[in-house]
Amino acid sequence: MATLVAPNETSPVEEAETLHKAFKGWGTDEKTVIAILGHRNVHQRQSIRKAYEELYQEDLIKRLESELSGDFERALYRWMLEPVDRDAVMANVAIKNGSKSYHVIVEIACVLSPEELLAVRRAYHNRNKRSLEEDIATNTNSGDIRQLLVGLVSSFRYGGDEINARLAKTEADILHESIKEKKGNHEEAIRILTTRSKTQLLATFNRYRDDHGTSITKKLLDHASDDFEKALHTAIRCINDHKKYYEKVLRNAMKRVGTDEDAITRAVVSRAEKDMKDIKELYYKRNSVHLEDAVAKEISGDYKKLILTLLGKHH
Amino acid sequence: MATLVAPNETSPVEEAETLHKAFKGWGTDEKTVIAILGHRNVHQRQSIRKAYEELYQEDLIKRLESELSGDFERALYRWMLEPVDRDAVMANVAIKNGSKSYHVIVEIACVLSPEELLAVRRAYHNRNKRSLEEDIATNTNSGDIRQLLVGLVSSFRYGGDEINARLAKTEADILHESIKEKKGNHEEAIRILTTRSKTQLLATFNRYRDDHGTSITKKLLDHASDDFEKALHTAIRCINDHKKYYEKVLRNAMKRVGTDEDAITRAVVSRAEKDMKDIKELYYKRNSVHLEDAVAKEISGDYKKLILTLLGKHH
């Protein structure tokens, strides 16, 4: 379930006019901006953007970028983009960031449905005049990490629910062997994780736990040291249970000295319209504190207001 | 230009009825089958199939399979499928065939447009309940050949016309180095061929010829010995000029003792509605004999009648 609170009936033209007024004069009326855009679903936001363009011959997103700044601007910019476009932007930023952002690429490749991932690849073409896999391949060193990342984003997994139990056993063993040997050959592990359907992979992960007495993610966590093993760990977690994964993204973002605002933005903006309510519940169960309260302590200003709005907090 | 000759106005229901009569009694009236189906474009064939299903609660393609046999049946079966379905079938047969049919997989991956290839991958899901890349990865040995084939079918290349001339030079050199060393590292060559846009690759191949005094396909042909090098050669030829490629497929199919009917069927059925006229012209230029005349000498019976019909020969 989503946390976004949006009314059923809205008036895009009036809202575009209200936003235009909010930009007028010295400073911007951020409260109004949040009150409107923080409470509109993806279709409503696109309608407002379209109405704004028609009324003022100006792209609302560009205007927001010039009016706002910092974490608030970055969050609102991502929020205003259509999801496939947003993921294309986040993937592109992650590629430029290098190995410290590989997890963002893995997230997009493994959390989205096969058809959604294709749509992101199409959006990436339109924005960058290159393919997503092309940019990843050019910007990674050859070897396992490139093969894994390119394989994950290029995959078009079968989406059906069929399970081959015998295969799950064989491939759980292959994954076990591949993880055990630190300098082993990872080609087969990459093949399995980049080509099998998600349902089949879940069966394989379950079989791994049954046969080897520990979950594959725990086993990998004990091991994960290089970029490849970390990316493998992220891929398995995103495929296995992306809500638990995002709970931990948020937890880690606030655990460190120096909050990781980008991670908070990414998780909240990506999931507010999808399943943030479930992620919030997981967060509360795990931490005995409400996500909104934890976030409220870590961030501030208009950025805080926007994030809490997207998290469904009543003001 | 196509060689298929199809009338503008047709009557799917009447034609379904005529076909049904042609199947009645002892033996099939193959002449009527060819006269109708050999002269209908993809939409008309689908309309006849639909009309037949509605009239007789039977799939026309299944009926054709049970009525006919041998090369004629195989050719008509492929002809009757929608192109994306046909390619999904041909890819699946090729995967089962192993290394001697890798060129069929490469053809599909490299001749089709990026969007067409996606449609074939979707059709492959529907028919096989697995992904195309999954079946290829499982049925190839690890190493370069798997990486190349999986990379080619998984690619979603950028479709624009932009060329980066500096990149073309760098990557022509990388390809040159990769081909020169027989046991070299092919990862970079695979990266280039599986991710760059076709327009960019053409620029790279042209640069190769300018800088190294010979075309990359000639250079590769001198070398190609193992499955990987052969597949690389096919990929480059399909990207470079697929019409010239198909001209040679047809030439080779008839050069050997024992005609390669499958290759003739594949080339004719795949291209009759697209650019077979151009391929015929290339064939005549190269061999000083008309493709229809050459084919007519090699094959016989109803199969010959169908193939010549698709090649646009007047009876």
XYZ file of C-alpha atoms in Angstrom:
630
model
C 0.000 0.000 0.000
C 1.003 3.539 -0.791
C 1.571 6.326 1.735
C 0.815 9.110 -0.722
C -2.403 10.934 0.128
C -4.014 12.393 -2.995
C -7.570 13.658 -3.522
C -9.678 12.056 -6.255
C -10.738 15.277 -7.920
C -8.169 17.919 -8.758
C -7.953 20.924 -11.085
C -4.648 20.877 -12.931
C -5.106 24.317 -14.469
C -5.947 26.009 -11.153
C -3.073 24.215 -9.477
C -0.661 25.292 -12.202
C -1.816 28.869 -11.603
C -1.387 28.535 -7.846
C 2.125 27.181 -8.345
C 2.933 30.028 -10.709
C 1.876 32.504 -8.015
C 4.006 30.637 -5.461
C 7.098 31.299 -7.611
C 6.366 35.050 -7.970
C 8.267 37.772 -6.204
C 11.135 37.324 -3.757
C 11.561 33.733 -2.631
C 9.263 30.853 -3.273
C 6.231 29.831 -1.280
C 7.496 26.301 -0.580
C 4.567 25.489 1.675
C 2.133 25.820 -1.217
C 4.401 23.837 -3.524
C 4.474 20.956 -1.035
C 0.766 21.225 -0.251
C -0.034 20.689 -3.920
C 2.670 18.481 -5.400
C 3.160 16.388 -2.264
C -0.487 15.334 -2.531
C -0.878 14.432 -6.195
C -0.455 11.035 -7.825
C 1.658 10.467 -10.910
C -1.154 11.225 -13.371
C -2.186 14.353 -11.514
C 1.406 15.586 -11.400
C 1.768 15.045 -15.156
C -1.507 16.923 -15.753
C -0.283 19.854 -13.695
C 3.007 19.845 -15.591
C 1.138 19.841 -18.899
C -1.250 22.612 -17.802
C 1.698 24.681 -16.574
C 3.506 24.256 -19.892
C 0.422 25.335 -21.830
C -0.267 28.335 -19.602
C 3.275 29.678 -19.273
C 5.320 28.040 -22.081
C 7.717 26.822 -19.451
C 8.554 23.382 -18.101
C 7.380 23.201 -14.489
C 10.237 20.865 -13.578
C 12.823 23.299 -14.959
C 11.143 26.110 -13.033
C 11.221 24.097 -9.816
C 14.907 23.419 -10.364
C 15.626 27.130 -10.665
C 13.384 28.107 -7.721
C 14.578 25.510 -5.227
C 17.872 24.068 -4.083
C 19.603 21.345 -2.128
C 17.972 18.137 -0.952
C 14.509 19.674 -1.312
C 15.077 20.434 -4.974
C 16.585 17.018 -5.703
C 13.695 15.217 -3.992
C 10.998 17.290 -5.678
C 12.694 16.945 -9.058
C 12.712 13.156 -8.761
C 9.166 13.143 -7.436
C 7.917 15.186 -10.396
C 9.388 12.865 -13.023
C 7.392 9.908 -14.282
C 8.684 6.750 -12.598
C 10.460 5.335 -15.689
C 12.121 8.679 -16.320
C 13.080 8.976 -12.650
C 14.716 5.560 -12.715
C 16.531 6.438 -15.936
C 17.876 9.590 -14.235
C 18.850 7.744 -11.054
C 20.605 5.024 -13.071
C 22.515 7.632 -15.030
C 23.615 9.479 -11.888
C 24.621 6.148 -10.347
C 26.735 5.204 -13.369
C 28.607 8.497 -13.130
C 29.096 7.908 -9.401
C 30.994 4.684 -9.975
C 31.263 1.715 -7.662
C 29.804 3.412 -4.585
C 26.422 3.590 -6.369
C 26.269 0.157 -8.005
C 23.500 -0.755 -5.568
C 21.197 1.834 -7.213
C 21.620 0.127 -10.594
C 21.001 -3.266 -9.026
C 17.869 -1.975 -7.261
C 16.336 -0.686 -10.479
C 17.178 -3.882 -12.352
C 15.922 -6.246 -9.655
C 12.969 -4.483 -8.006
C 11.131 -3.468 -11.170
C 9.011 -5.926 -13.129
C 10.503 -7.126 -16.437
C 8.192 -4.826 -18.423
C 8.936 -1.854 -16.151
C 12.654 -2.394 -16.630
C 12.194 -2.340 -20.423
C 10.332 0.951 -20.079
C 13.231 2.405 -18.078
C 15.680 1.260 -20.768
C 13.529 3.010 -23.371
C 13.445 6.183 -21.258
C 17.229 5.940 -20.880
C 17.604 5.920 -24.688
C 15.481 9.031 -24.972
C 17.387 10.964 -22.317
C 20.926 9.890 -23.055
C 21.085 8.791 -26.710
C 22.822 5.672 -25.530
C 21.592 2.445 -23.988
C 21.671 1.771 -20.258
C 23.735 -1.391 -20.714
C 26.119 0.487 -22.988
C 26.871 3.119 -20.350
C 27.253 0.535 -17.611
C 29.574 -1.601 -19.729
C 31.735 1.385 -20.648
C 31.946 2.612 -17.071
C 32.829 -0.625 -15.303
C 35.984 -2.635 -15.396
C 35.697 -5.867 -17.294
C 35.136 -9.028 -15.358
C 32.476 -10.268 -12.959
C 31.071 -6.896 -11.895
C 30.467 -5.749 -15.453
C 28.918 -9.070 -16.413
C 26.618 -8.985 -13.394
C 25.443 -5.378 -13.780
C 25.017 -5.548 -17.568
C 23.278 -8.910 -17.227
C 20.864 -7.601 -14.597
C 19.794 -4.504 -16.518
C 19.596 -6.384 -19.829
C 17.489 -9.198 -18.463
C 13.922 -9.616 -19.616
C 12.904 -12.316 -17.175
C 10.003 -14.618 -17.729
C 7.175 -13.335 -15.525
C 5.206 -16.525 -14.892
C 4.755 -18.433 -11.650
C 6.066 -21.850 -12.725
C 8.678 -23.431 -10.482
C 11.094 -26.176 -11.409
C 11.952 -27.742 -8.043
C 14.777 -29.902 -9.333
C 16.405 -26.883 -10.942
C 16.034 -24.941 -7.682
C 18.057 -27.632 -5.907
C 20.795 -27.809 -8.569
C 21.168 -24.070 -8.739
C 21.074 -23.580 -4.963
C 24.115 -25.869 -4.894
C 25.809 -23.954 -7.692
C 25.256 -20.668 -5.814
C 26.595 -22.257 -2.630
C 29.780 -23.399 -4.359
C 30.203 -20.060 -6.086
C 29.935 -18.077 -2.840
C 32.111 -20.450 -0.827
C 35.182 -20.075 -2.973
C 36.337 -16.545 -2.515
C 38.198 -16.436 -5.783
C 35.948 -18.896 -7.524
C 34.436 -18.743 -10.936
C 31.254 -16.694 -10.702
C 29.973 -17.189 -14.243
C 27.340 -19.707 -13.261
C 26.110 -17.601 -10.333
C 25.825 -14.651 -12.708
C 23.969 -16.786 -15.252
C 21.434 -17.908 -12.642
C 20.810 -14.470 -11.135
C 20.590 -12.616 -14.435
C 18.364 -15.017 -16.386
C 16.010 -17.006 -14.144
C 12.494 -15.808 -13.369
C 11.965 -14.185 -9.980
C 9.627 -16.973 -8.877
C 12.213 -19.582 -9.779
C 14.911 -17.625 -7.943
C 12.776 -17.426 -4.791
C 12.439 -21.221 -4.916
C 16.204 -21.485 -5.321
C 16.862 -19.160 -2.347
C 14.417 -21.156 -0.196
C 16.079 -24.382 -1.203
C 19.451 -22.837 -0.321
C 18.251 -22.119 3.212
C 16.810 -25.616 3.618
C 19.908 -27.389 2.337
C 22.643 -25.198 3.733
C 21.179 -24.153 7.077
C 21.484 -20.422 6.513
C 19.973 -17.927 4.111
C 22.008 -17.076 1.033
C 21.946 -13.388 1.957
C 23.431 -14.079 5.427
C 26.056 -16.302 3.868
C 26.933 -13.632 1.350
C 27.024 -10.920 3.974
C 29.724 -12.826 5.859
C 31.699 -12.846 2.647
C 30.893 -9.671 0.765
C 34.028 -7.635 0.451
C 34.485 -6.536 -3.144
C 32.117 -4.690 -5.492
C 30.990 -7.886 -7.133
C 29.992 -9.632 -3.934
C 28.241 -6.540 -2.628
C 26.267 -6.158 -5.849
C 25.370 -9.863 -5.755
C 24.137 -9.431 -2.195
C 21.992 -6.442 -3.161
C 20.562 -8.283 -6.182
C 19.511 -11.278 -4.098
C 17.947 -9.071 -1.424
C 16.014 -6.994 -3.957
C 14.693 -10.116 -5.697
C 13.992 -11.910 -2.436
C 12.011 -9.181 -0.659
C 12.394 -5.623 -1.865
C 10.292 -4.188 0.983
C 12.683 -5.594 3.576
C 15.492 -4.298 1.419
C 14.113 -0.748 1.426
C 13.478 -0.897 5.162
C 17.175 -1.490 5.590
C 18.113 1.227 3.102
C 16.191 3.679 5.284
C 17.608 2.254 8.523
C 21.171 2.502 7.226
C 20.576 6.007 5.889
C 19.916 7.191 9.447
C 22.313 4.957 11.327
C 25.451 6.647 10.206
C 26.913 9.888 11.432
C 25.819 12.223 8.672
C 22.428 11.266 7.314
C 22.317 9.818 3.804
C 19.663 12.118 2.328
C 20.022 10.675 -1.156
C 19.086 7.228 0.100
C 16.071 8.581 1.998
C 14.932 10.483 -1.080
C 15.414 7.489 -3.350
C 13.467 5.106 -1.131
C 10.630 7.493 -0.281
C 10.139 8.942 -3.753
C 10.309 5.501 -5.405
C 7.945 3.725 -3.043
C 5.511 6.422 -1.762
C 3.020 5.613 -4.506
C 3.589 1.873 -4.328
C 4.242 0.063 -1.052
C 5.712 2.545 1.417
C 3.009 1.691 3.934
C 4.310 -1.886 4.101
C 7.874 -0.647 4.356
C 6.837 1.651 7.212
C 5.296 -1.297 9.050
C 8.452 -3.351 8.571
C 10.447 -0.393 9.868
C 8.326 -0.104 12.988
C 8.538 -3.832 13.696
C 12.293 -3.803 13.320
C 13.092 -0.562 15.128
C 10.156 0.004 17.515
C 9.996 3.563 16.321
C 7.858 5.031 13.539
C 9.707 5.792 10.335
C 8.265 9.330 10.210
C 9.566 10.053 13.730
C 13.007 8.684 12.920
C 13.199 10.664 9.687
C 11.893 13.825 11.376
C 14.873 13.809 13.726
C 17.411 13.441 10.942
C 16.369 15.984 8.325
C 14.984 19.483 8.327
C 13.334 22.362 6.525
C 11.232 22.060 3.402
C 12.966 18.815 2.523
C 11.685 17.333 5.776
C 8.185 18.653 5.095
C 8.120 17.066 1.633
C 9.440 13.686 2.788
C 6.999 13.520 5.706
C 4.160 14.489 3.376
C 5.082 11.656 1.015
C 5.261 9.332 4.002
C 1.594 10.167 4.656
C 2.077 12.144 7.830
C -0.796 14.470 8.713
C 0.232 18.001 9.476
C 11.499 -4.281 -51.433
C 9.445 -7.411 -50.930
C 9.017 -10.247 -53.425
C 5.679 -11.361 -52.017
C 2.827 -10.721 -54.448
C -0.448 -10.206 -52.564
C -3.716 -8.695 -53.822
C -5.119 -5.666 -51.999
C -8.623 -7.017 -51.485
C -9.105 -10.505 -50.120
C -11.942 -12.460 -48.472
C -10.613 -14.296 -45.422
C -13.838 -16.244 -44.846
C -14.079 -17.514 -48.436
C -10.407 -18.368 -48.422
C -10.752 -20.278 -45.169
C -13.575 -22.229 -46.788
C -11.523 -22.923 -49.902
C -8.644 -24.160 -47.758
C -11.004 -26.375 -45.792
C -12.178 -27.947 -49.062
C -8.556 -28.409 -50.134
C -7.962 -30.572 -47.037
C -11.038 -32.769 -47.655
C -10.924 -36.322 -48.957
C -7.790 -38.289 -49.837
C -4.682 -36.157 -50.040
C -4.468 -32.408 -49.923
C -4.866 -29.991 -52.804
C -1.452 -28.376 -52.291
C -1.804 -26.239 -55.383
C -4.747 -24.386 -53.878
C -2.991 -24.030 -50.545
C 0.007 -22.401 -52.228
C -2.163 -20.275 -54.535
C -3.846 -18.741 -51.501
C -1.300 -18.648 -48.667
C 1.691 -17.984 -50.919
C 0.006 -14.760 -52.013
C -1.161 -13.237 -48.757
C 0.642 -10.739 -46.550
C 1.052 -11.175 -42.798
C -2.249 -9.453 -41.932
C -4.181 -11.382 -44.545
C -2.707 -14.693 -43.356
C -3.693 -13.885 -39.765
C -7.228 -12.977 -40.909
C -7.546 -16.300 -42.747
C -6.277 -18.146 -39.678
C -8.825 -16.346 -37.521
C -11.687 -16.977 -39.953
C -10.706 -20.655 -40.170
C -10.678 -20.963 -36.386
C -14.128 -19.393 -36.142
C -15.624 -21.513 -38.929
C -14.147 -24.872 -37.965
C -12.993 -24.547 -34.337
C -9.578 -25.703 -35.460
C -6.199 -23.975 -35.743
C -5.303 -23.677 -39.413
C -1.586 -24.008 -38.625
C -2.181 -27.259 -36.737
C -4.286 -28.545 -39.628
C -1.552 -27.671 -42.137
C 0.968 -29.525 -39.991
C -1.173 -32.658 -40.049
C -1.962 -32.400 -43.772
C 1.534 -31.702 -45.059
C 5.033 -33.013 -44.465
C 8.748 -32.493 -45.022
C 10.313 -29.251 -46.190
C 6.997 -28.032 -47.569
C 5.310 -28.338 -44.186
C 8.200 -26.712 -42.337
C 8.301 -23.792 -44.763
C 4.550 -23.237 -44.745
C 4.415 -23.530 -40.948
C 7.057 -20.826 -40.561
C 5.404 -18.703 -43.234
C 2.056 -18.859 -41.449
C 3.415 -17.675 -38.083
C 3.588 -13.990 -37.298
C 7.192 -12.804 -37.726
C 7.931 -12.430 -33.990
C 6.493 -15.868 -33.309
C 8.425 -17.339 -36.218
C 11.679 -15.910 -34.901
C 10.884 -17.216 -31.416
C 10.364 -20.692 -32.913
C 13.515 -20.525 -35.020
C 15.551 -19.354 -32.024
C 14.213 -22.198 -29.915
C 15.003 -24.808 -32.582
C 18.474 -23.293 -32.973
C 19.150 -23.476 -29.232
C 18.249 -27.171 -29.225
C 20.493 -27.709 -32.237
C 23.559 -26.497 -30.392
C 26.648 -24.893 -31.834
C 25.921 -25.681 -35.492
C 22.948 -23.285 -35.342
C 24.436 -20.395 -33.347
C 24.334 -18.311 -36.531
C 20.504 -18.404 -36.458
C 20.475 -16.868 -32.976
C 22.987 -14.228 -34.057
C 20.919 -13.412 -37.161
C 17.763 -12.795 -35.144
C 19.615 -10.695 -32.586
C 21.520 -8.591 -35.108
C 19.203 -8.208 -38.109
C 16.072 -7.198 -36.232
C 15.548 -3.675 -34.951
C 15.879 -3.208 -31.168
C 12.081 -3.043 -30.751
C 11.542 -6.096 -32.979
C 14.019 -8.065 -30.909
C 12.110 -7.149 -27.733
C 8.909 -8.396 -29.362
C 10.597 -11.709 -30.187
C 11.751 -12.036 -26.566
C 8.167 -11.459 -25.438
C 6.899 -14.086 -27.910
C 9.586 -16.469 -26.628
C 8.239 -16.050 -23.057
C 4.735 -16.883 -24.225
C 5.745 -19.996 -26.129
C 8.368 -21.428 -23.807
C 7.659 -20.113 -20.298
C 11.303 -19.169 -20.089
C 13.328 -16.263 -21.427
C 15.373 -16.449 -24.609
C 18.568 -15.433 -22.808
C 17.865 -17.994 -20.089
C 17.691 -20.865 -22.592
C 20.781 -19.688 -24.432
C 22.755 -19.286 -21.206
C 21.752 -22.758 -19.990
C 22.562 -24.398 -23.312
C 25.979 -22.908 -23.957
C 29.242 -23.531 -22.211
C 30.411 -20.653 -20.097
C 32.963 -18.296 -21.528
C 33.120 -16.040 -24.561
C 30.464 -17.749 -26.669
C 27.833 -17.571 -23.942
C 28.671 -13.971 -23.167
C 28.438 -13.017 -26.838
C 25.159 -14.815 -27.587
C 23.425 -13.767 -24.361
C 24.703 -10.223 -24.819
C 23.434 -10.019 -28.405
C 19.901 -11.256 -27.665
C 19.642 -9.181 -24.455
C 20.748 -5.969 -26.096
C 18.334 -3.102 -26.485
C 20.513 -0.884 -28.624
C 19.984 2.827 -28.948
C 18.288 3.355 -32.311
C 19.418 6.879 -33.159
C 21.757 8.027 -35.906
C 24.384 9.839 -33.829
C 28.000 8.880 -34.461
C 30.946 9.450 -32.150
C 33.914 9.469 -34.524
C 36.562 9.392 -31.807
C 34.915 6.371 -30.226
C 34.783 4.653 -33.618
C 38.554 4.988 -33.901
C 39.273 3.744 -30.360
C 36.955 0.810 -30.692
C 38.151 -0.138 -34.180
C 41.583 -0.492 -32.586
C 40.210 -2.552 -29.705
C 38.471 -4.878 -32.176
C 41.682 -5.160 -34.183
C 43.695 -6.151 -31.105
C 41.022 -8.567 -29.956
C 40.901 -10.383 -33.300
C 44.678 -10.438 -33.785
C 45.430 -12.400 -30.651
C 44.028 -15.829 -31.177
C 43.721 -16.587 -27.492
C 43.240 -12.993 -26.492
C 40.759 -11.510 -24.090
C 37.546 -10.914 -25.989
C 35.594 -9.096 -23.275
C 36.032 -5.681 -24.834
C 35.089 -6.913 -28.305
C 31.969 -8.480 -26.807
C 31.160 -5.251 -24.963
C 31.404 -3.206 -28.150
C 29.374 -5.562 -30.342
C 26.631 -6.205 -27.804
C 26.030 -2.646 -26.592
C 26.809 -0.034 -29.252
C 24.125 1.278 -31.585
C 24.157 -0.130 -35.112
C 24.995 3.262 -36.594
C 27.951 3.619 -34.267
C 29.124 0.088 -35.111
C 28.980 0.831 -38.853
C 31.211 3.853 -38.229
C 33.574 1.610 -36.256
C 33.694 -1.027 -39.016
C 34.382 1.672 -41.631
C 37.139 3.102 -39.484
C 38.584 -0.388 -39.125
C 38.838 -0.731 -42.903
C 40.412 2.700 -43.279
C 42.969 2.161 -40.535
C 43.829 -1.494 -41.015
C 43.624 -1.855 -44.791
C 41.099 -4.675 -44.778
C 37.520 -5.097 -43.702
C 36.939 -6.525 -40.252
C 34.842 -9.340 -41.738
C 37.671 -10.404 -44.077
C 40.139 -10.265 -41.226
C 37.846 -12.365 -39.058
C 37.202 -14.854 -41.833
C 40.927 -15.576 -42.067
C 40.863 -16.319 -38.382
C 37.462 -17.787 -37.559
C 37.951 -21.287 -36.318
C 36.003 -21.768 -33.106
C 32.323 -21.147 -32.316
C 33.049 -17.772 -30.786
C 34.929 -16.387 -33.775
C 32.338 -17.715 -36.190
C 29.504 -16.128 -34.197
C 31.439 -12.858 -34.023
C 31.880 -12.953 -37.790
C 28.152 -13.569 -38.323
C 27.208 -10.764 -35.923
C 29.413 -8.240 -37.702
C 28.110 -9.271 -41.124
C 24.461 -9.080 -40.015
C 24.964 -5.627 -38.496
C 27.085 -4.412 -41.385
C 24.771 -5.401 -44.263
C 22.172 -8.033 -43.641
C 21.107 -8.193 -47.296
C 24.604 -9.178 -48.376
C 24.599 -11.626 -45.501
C 21.388 -13.317 -46.683
C 22.662 -13.417 -50.271
C 25.540 -15.512 -48.996
C 23.286 -17.691 -46.844
C 21.384 -18.581 -50.028
C 24.559 -19.034 -52.071
C 26.077 -21.349 -49.467
C 22.831 -23.289 -49.119
C 23.105 -24.319 -52.763
C 26.880 -24.586 -53.086
C 27.248 -27.733 -51.069
C 26.505 -31.280 -52.133
C 23.127 -31.789 -50.480
C 21.106 -28.591 -50.525
C 20.517 -26.847 -47.186
C 16.724 -26.546 -47.379
C 16.448 -25.122 -43.872
C 18.668 -22.199 -44.796
C 16.693 -21.520 -47.983
C 13.436 -21.639 -46.030
C 14.771 -19.379 -43.295
C 16.067 -16.724 -45.675
C 13.068 -16.743 -48.021
C 10.342 -16.895 -45.376
C 12.025 -14.203 -43.241
C 12.713 -11.750 -46.044
C 9.945 -12.325 -48.664
C 7.799 -9.631 -47.118
C 10.695 -7.309 -46.391
C 13.664 -6.943 -48.731
C 13.973 -10.162 -50.740
C 13.916 -8.185 -53.982
C 17.150 -6.457 -52.981
C 18.665 -9.766 -51.920
C 17.704 -11.257 -55.313
C 19.450 -8.390 -57.085
C 22.574 -8.892 -54.998
C 22.405 -12.579 -55.799
C 22.206 -11.929 -59.536
C 25.099 -9.463 -59.436
C 27.268 -11.901 -57.548
C 26.380 -15.134 -59.377
C 25.162 -14.003 -62.826
C 22.190 -16.289 -62.430
C 18.738 -15.478 -61.112
C 18.055 -16.704 -57.593
C 14.768 -18.323 -58.696
C 16.570 -20.308 -61.414
C 19.275 -21.448 -59.024
C 16.730 -22.463 -56.388
C 14.527 -24.205 -58.977
C 17.386 -26.559 -59.845
C 18.048 -27.493 -56.227
C 14.636 -28.220 -54.752
C 11.447 -29.876 -55.956
C 7.759 -30.581 -55.504
C 5.351 -28.436 -53.552
C 8.205 -27.053 -51.487
C 9.756 -25.681 -54.664
C 6.402 -24.211 -55.750
C 5.977 -22.415 -52.426
C 9.498 -21.014 -52.313
C 9.320 -19.782 -55.916
C 5.925 -18.215 -55.193
C 7.389 -16.351 -52.217
C 10.286 -15.268 -54.424
C 7.710 -13.573 -56.670
C 8.016 -15.884 -59.662
C 5.068 -15.841 -62.011
C 3.680 -19.246 -62.883
